Amino acid sequence: MADTLPRVAVFVSGGGSNLQSLIDAVKAGILTAEIALVISSTKKAFGLQRAEKAGIPGRTMRPGRDESPEEYEARMLALLDEHKIDYIALAGYLKLLPLGVVRKYRHRITNIHPALLPKFGGQGMYGHHVHEAVLAAGEKESGPTVHLVDEIYDHGRILEQIRVPVKPDDTPDSLAARVLEKEHRLYPRVLQKLIKGEYDLD
C-alpha cells in the first residue's frame, strides 16, 4: 500500500522540527502520506540529520555559482520528478521556490509561518524576527498559519491558523516555544486535509 500513498517533499533550512512533526504524524497514522524527500537550502541544516535518521532521502539544493535561474529550476524539477513528488511542504525553508516549481505544484505546496498572516509576513520575517516584531507591536495574540504557496513570500491563500495569546511577560523565546507547539499540531492536520481534498481551492 505504501507505494499508493501521496509522496511529499519537505523543504527545510534549519532545525526541521516541523519536518519531525510530519514524520511523527505519518508514523502515528495522522498523516496518510509518505515523506519521500527532504530538500535543504544548506548542508548544515539539522533537518537533514532528521531525514537520515528516518531513512528519508535528503538533498541540498542551492543555485550553482555559474548556474542560471532557469537551470536551477530545471534541476529542482528533475529532482522532484525523480522522486515522484505529489506535494511540497515548506518547513522553515527560507528561500523562494523557482516559479516553475510553484506553477507545476499549484495548490499542492504549503508553508507554515509562526504568525497570524497577513500580519508579520514577507521577506525577512522568519524565526525570532517574527516573534520580536509581534512583541514590539504590542499584539495581544499570535500563532501559526498554514497557507498555500504562490510567487510571493507568505502571500498565498490561508488554510488554517491557531491563535495563541501573547502574555504580558513574554519574551521572543517564550512566545516562540508556545507558537511552535501549536505549529507541530497544526501542520500535519492541515496537510492531511489538503491531501484529502477537504479545502475548496476554486
PDB file of C-alpha atoms in Angstrom, residues 23 53 61 66 70 78 92 105 142 151-153 158 161 173-174 184:
ATOM      1  CA  ILE A  23       7.418  12.315  10.182  1.00  0.00           C
ATOM      2  CA  LYS A  53      17.575   9.092  10.953  1.00  0.00           C
ATOM      3  CA  MET A  61      19.711  22.312  -3.293  1.00  0.00           C
ATOM      4  CA  ASP A  66      27.587  29.667 -12.746  1.00  0.00           C
ATOM      5  CA  GLU A  70      16.381  28.513 -15.404  1.00  0.00           C
ATOM      6  CA  ALA A  78      14.055  16.999 -12.189  1.00  0.00           C
ATOM      7  CA  GLY A  92      11.279  26.628   7.873  1.00  0.00           C
ATOM      8  CA  TYR A 105       2.579  22.244  -7.954  1.00  0.00           C
ATOM      9  CA  SER A 142      -0.087  35.439  17.704  1.00  0.00           C
ATOM     10  CA  GLU A 151       5.173  33.526  -6.052  1.00  0.00           C
ATOM     11  CA  ILE A 152       5.406  35.941  -3.088  1.00  0.00           C
ATOM     12  CA  TYR A 153       6.744  35.302   0.440  1.00  0.00           C
ATOM     13  CA  ILE A 158      -4.522  30.952   4.231  1.00  0.00           C
ATOM     14  CA  GLN A 161      -4.479  29.300  11.868  1.00  0.00           C
ATOM     15  CA  ASP A 173      11.842  32.801  23.268  1.00  0.00           C
ATOM     16  CA  SER A 174       8.782  32.077  25.384  1.00  0.00           C
ATOM     17  CA  HIS A 184       3.516  20.861  15.352  1.00  0.00           C
TER      18      HIS A 184
END
